[in-house]
Coordinates of C-alpha atoms in Angstrom, one line a residue:
Chain A
X51 CA 18.1 -79.3 -39.5
X52 CA 18.2 -76.3 -39.0
X53 CA 17.8 -76.4 -35.0
X54 CA 16.7 -72.7 -35.2
X55 CA 14.4 -71.5 -38.0
X56 CA 14.5 -68.4 -38.3
X57 CA 11.7 -66.0 -39.9
X58 CA 12.1 -64.2 -42.3
X59 CA 15.4 -64.3 -44.6
X60 CA 15.0 -61.2 -45.4
X61 CA 13.2 -58.3 -45.3
X62 CA 13.5 -54.7 -46.4
X63 CA 10.3 -52.4 -45.7
X64 CA 9.7 -48.6 -45.2
X65 CA 10.7 -46.8 -42.0
X66 CA 7.8 -46.4 -39.4
X67 CA 7.6 -49.4 -40.1
X68 CA 6.6 -52.7 -37.1
X69 CA 8.7 -55.8 -37.9
X70 CA 8.2 -58.6 -35.7
X71 CA 11.0 -61.3 -36.6
X72 CA 10.6 -65.1 -35.7
X73 CA 12.6 -67.7 -34.3
X74 CA 11.9 -71.5 -34.2
X75 CA 12.8 -74.9 -32.7
X76 CA 11.7 -77.6 -31.6
X77 CA 13.6 -78.2 -28.8
X78 CA 13.4 -77.0 -25.2
X79 CA 16.2 -73.9 -24.8
X80 CA 18.3 -72.9 -20.7
X81 CA 18.2 -69.6 -22.5
X82 CA 18.5 -67.8 -25.9
X83 CA 20.4 -64.4 -26.9
X84 CA 19.3 -61.9 -29.8
X85 CA 22.1 -60.0 -31.4
X86 CA 22.1 -57.8 -34.3
X87 CA 25.6 -58.2 -36.4
X88 CA 26.2 -55.2 -38.6
X89 CA 28.8 -55.9 -42.2
X90 CA 32.2 -56.4 -41.5
X91 CA 31.5 -56.3 -37.2
X92 CA 31.2 -59.0 -34.9
X93 CA 27.9 -59.6 -33.0
X94 CA 26.5 -57.2 -30.7
X95 CA 24.3 -58.7 -27.8
X96 CA 20.9 -57.4 -27.7
X97 CA 19.1 -59.4 -25.4
X98 CA 18.8 -62.2 -22.8
X99 CA 15.7 -64.3 -22.1
X100 CA 15.9 -67.3 -19.8
X101 CA 12.4 -67.8 -17.9
X102 CA 9.4 -69.3 -21.0
X103 CA 6.9 -66.1 -21.9
X104 CA 9.0 -63.3 -20.8
X105 CA 9.5 -60.5 -22.8
X106 CA 12.2 -57.6 -22.7
X107 CA 11.8 -54.4 -24.2
X108 CA 15.1 -52.5 -25.6
X109 CA 13.5 -48.7 -26.6
X110 CA 11.3 -49.6 -30.1
X111 CA 12.1 -53.3 -29.6
X112 CA 10.2 -55.6 -27.9
X113 CA 11.7 -59.9 -27.3
X114 CA 9.8 -62.5 -26.1
X115 CA 10.3 -66.0 -25.6
X116 CA 8.0 -69.0 -26.1
X117 CA 6.1 -69.9 -23.1
X118 CA 7.5 -73.9 -23.7
X119 CA 11.0 -72.0 -23.9
X120 CA 11.1 -73.4 -28.0
X121 CA 10.8 -70.5 -29.6
X122 CA 11.3 -66.1 -30.2
X123 CA 10.5 -63.7 -31.6
X124 CA 12.0 -60.1 -31.7
X125 CA 8.8 -57.1 -32.8
X126 CA 11.1 -53.6 -34.1
X127 CA 8.4 -50.0 -33.5
X128 CA 8.8 -48.0 -36.8
X129 CA 12.2 -49.1 -37.3
X130 CA 14.4 -46.3 -37.8
X131 CA 17.1 -46.9 -41.1
X132 CA 19.7 -47.0 -37.9
X133 CA 17.7 -50.8 -37.5
X134 CA 19.5 -52.2 -40.7
X135 CA 21.7 -54.7 -40.0
X136 CA 20.8 -58.7 -39.4
X137 CA 19.8 -59.5 -36.8
X138 CA 20.7 -63.5 -35.1
X139 CA 18.8 -65.2 -32.5
X140 CA 20.8 -67.7 -30.5
X141 CA 20.2 -70.1 -27.7
X142 CA 21.7 -72.6 -25.1
X143 CA 19.8 -76.2 -25.6
X144 CA 21.0 -78.4 -22.0
X145 CA 25.0 -78.3 -23.4
X146 CA 26.8 -75.4 -23.5
X147 CA 26.9 -75.0 -27.2
X148 CA 25.1 -71.9 -28.4
X149 CA 23.3 -72.8 -31.5
X150 CA 22.0 -69.9 -34.2
X151 CA 19.3 -69.7 -36.1
X152 CA 19.8 -68.3 -39.8
X153 CA 20.3 -65.0 -39.3
X154 CA 17.3 -62.2 -41.0
X155 CA 19.1 -58.8 -43.0
X156 CA 16.9 -56.7 -42.5
X157 CA 17.1 -53.5 -44.0
X158 CA 15.3 -50.5 -43.6
X159 CA 14.5 -47.9 -46.6
X160 CA 14.3 -44.1 -45.5
Chain B
X151 CA 30.7 -54.7 -20.1
X152 CA 32.5 -57.4 -21.2
X153 CA 35.2 -56.4 -24.2
X154 CA 36.2 -59.2 -26.5
X155 CA 39.5 -58.1 -29.6
X156 CA 40.5 -59.7 -32.0
X157 CA 43.0 -59.0 -34.1
X158 CA 44.0 -58.7 -37.2
X159 CA 40.6 -57.4 -38.9
X160 CA 41.7 -57.3 -41.9
X161 CA 44.3 -60.0 -43.9
X162 CA 45.0 -59.9 -47.7
X163 CA 47.7 -63.2 -47.7
X164 CA 49.0 -65.0 -51.0
X165 CA 48.0 -68.9 -51.1
X166 CA 49.9 -70.7 -49.0
X167 CA 51.2 -68.4 -46.0
X168 CA 49.8 -69.6 -42.7
X169 CA 47.8 -67.1 -40.8
X170 CA 47.9 -66.5 -37.4
X171 CA 44.3 -64.6 -35.9
X172 CA 44.5 -63.5 -32.4
X173 CA 41.2 -63.6 -29.6
X174 CA 41.6 -61.7 -26.6
X175 CA 39.1 -61.2 -24.3
X176 CA 40.6 -57.3 -22.4
X177 CA 38.5 -57.1 -18.9
X178 CA 37.5 -60.9 -18.2
X179 CA 39.0 -64.7 -17.6
X180 CA 37.5 -67.0 -20.6
X181 CA 38.2 -70.7 -19.5
X182 CA 36.4 -71.0 -23.3
X183 CA 36.1 -69.5 -26.3
X184 CA 34.5 -70.2 -30.0
X185 CA 35.5 -70.1 -33.6
X186 CA 32.9 -69.3 -35.9
X187 CA 34.0 -68.8 -40.1
X188 CA 30.8 -66.8 -41.6
X189 CA 29.6 -66.0 -45.4
X190 CA 28.6 -63.1 -46.9
X191 CA 24.7 -62.3 -45.5
X192 CA 25.0 -65.7 -43.8
X193 CA 24.3 -67.0 -40.2
X194 CA 27.7 -67.5 -38.3
X195 CA 29.0 -71.0 -38.3
X196 CA 30.5 -73.0 -35.3
X197 CA 34.4 -73.9 -36.3
X198 CA 35.7 -74.9 -32.7
X199 CA 35.9 -74.9 -29.0
X200 CA 38.7 -74.1 -27.3
X201 CA 39.5 -74.6 -24.0
X202 CA 42.1 -73.3 -21.7
X203 CA 44.8 -75.5 -21.4
X204 CA 43.6 -78.4 -23.1
X205 CA 42.8 -79.6 -27.0
X206 CA 40.0 -78.1 -28.9
X207 CA 36.8 -79.3 -29.7
X208 CA 36.6 -79.3 -33.8
X209 CA 32.8 -79.7 -35.8
X210 CA 32.3 -82.0 -38.1
X211 CA 33.8 -81.7 -41.4
X212 CA 36.6 -78.8 -39.6
X213 CA 39.5 -80.3 -40.8
X214 CA 41.8 -79.6 -37.2
X215 CA 45.5 -79.5 -38.6
X216 CA 44.1 -77.4 -41.4
X217 CA 42.6 -74.5 -37.9
X218 CA 45.3 -74.9 -35.4
X219 CA 44.1 -74.0 -32.3
X220 CA 45.9 -73.2 -28.8
X221 CA 44.4 -71.9 -25.8
X222 CA 47.4 -70.4 -24.1
X223 CA 45.7 -68.9 -21.5
X224 CA 42.5 -67.3 -19.7
X225 CA 42.2 -64.2 -22.1
X226 CA 43.3 -65.6 -25.5
X227 CA 42.9 -68.4 -27.8
X228 CA 44.8 -68.3 -31.1
X229 CA 43.6 -69.5 -34.0
X230 CA 45.8 -70.8 -37.5
X231 CA 45.0 -71.1 -40.8
X232 CA 47.8 -73.3 -42.0
X233 CA 49.3 -73.1 -45.6
X234 CA 45.7 -70.8 -46.9
X235 CA 43.4 -71.2 -50.4
X236 CA 41.1 -69.3 -51.1
X237 CA 38.9 -71.5 -51.1
X238 CA 39.4 -70.0 -47.3
X239 CA 38.6 -66.7 -48.1
X240 CA 36.4 -65.7 -45.5
X241 CA 34.9 -63.7 -41.6
X242 CA 35.8 -65.3 -39.3
X243 CA 34.8 -64.1 -35.3
X244 CA 35.7 -65.5 -31.9
X245 CA 33.3 -64.9 -28.7
X246 CA 34.1 -65.9 -25.4
X247 CA 32.2 -66.7 -22.4
X248 CA 33.0 -65.5 -18.8
X249 CA 33.4 -68.3 -16.3
X250 CA 31.2 -69.6 -14.9
X251 CA 27.7 -71.3 -15.9
X252 CA 27.6 -72.7 -19.5
X253 CA 24.7 -71.0 -20.4
X254 CA 26.0 -67.1 -19.9
X255 CA 26.3 -64.9 -22.8
X256 CA 28.7 -65.2 -25.0
X257 CA 30.6 -61.3 -26.9
X258 CA 32.2 -61.1 -30.1
X259 CA 34.6 -60.1 -31.8
X260 CA 35.1 -57.8 -34.8
X261 CA 35.7 -60.7 -36.9
X262 CA 38.8 -61.2 -39.0
X263 CA 38.1 -60.4 -43.0
X264 CA 40.7 -63.2 -43.7
X265 CA 41.1 -62.6 -48.5
X266 CA 43.8 -65.8 -50.2
X267 CA 45.3 -64.6 -53.4

């Protein structure tokens, strides 16, 4: 059973569209990170959220941590081809282990 | 920001060869480093947790005699794939966490593409 369920797994959209990626769990996370990974490279940290209900913005990206700290979402406004990549959520539970979601492969077509 | 360097970035070798991959934290000390394996268009699968000065902790199903981990200093961990076979071909990624609270974000290397012929 996947501890962190990420959806959708694949998303192909046109440039300028908006999208939301979801990361859900039945477990409570002390912190949750979002990463973006391009082919042949390691994941790059986008944001860390730690407080229930927290919202963070990074240019056209908006990250939200659920009130109960069990879920998170990533919303991208006016997607661009440069946003193409694998988006990964990852969370820390009570221990130090970082658990990854299955990933969302985003393709933004020009 | 924190930088993690992984070397080599790409290895092609014959079946039966042992391959060593290095992971270095360049501007911070990392008590703990992590080794992951990733298949195309899939998420990262944790293989083992490497602790400086002690034995690595391996995930269920990962053969510790096959994937040797050494974490001899606060800035270097190595993963050696012993007697590699084609099924070991994959993308291997390391990450490091700064010392301090366990919930610090991990910083990832750029990965090593391993191809066994």
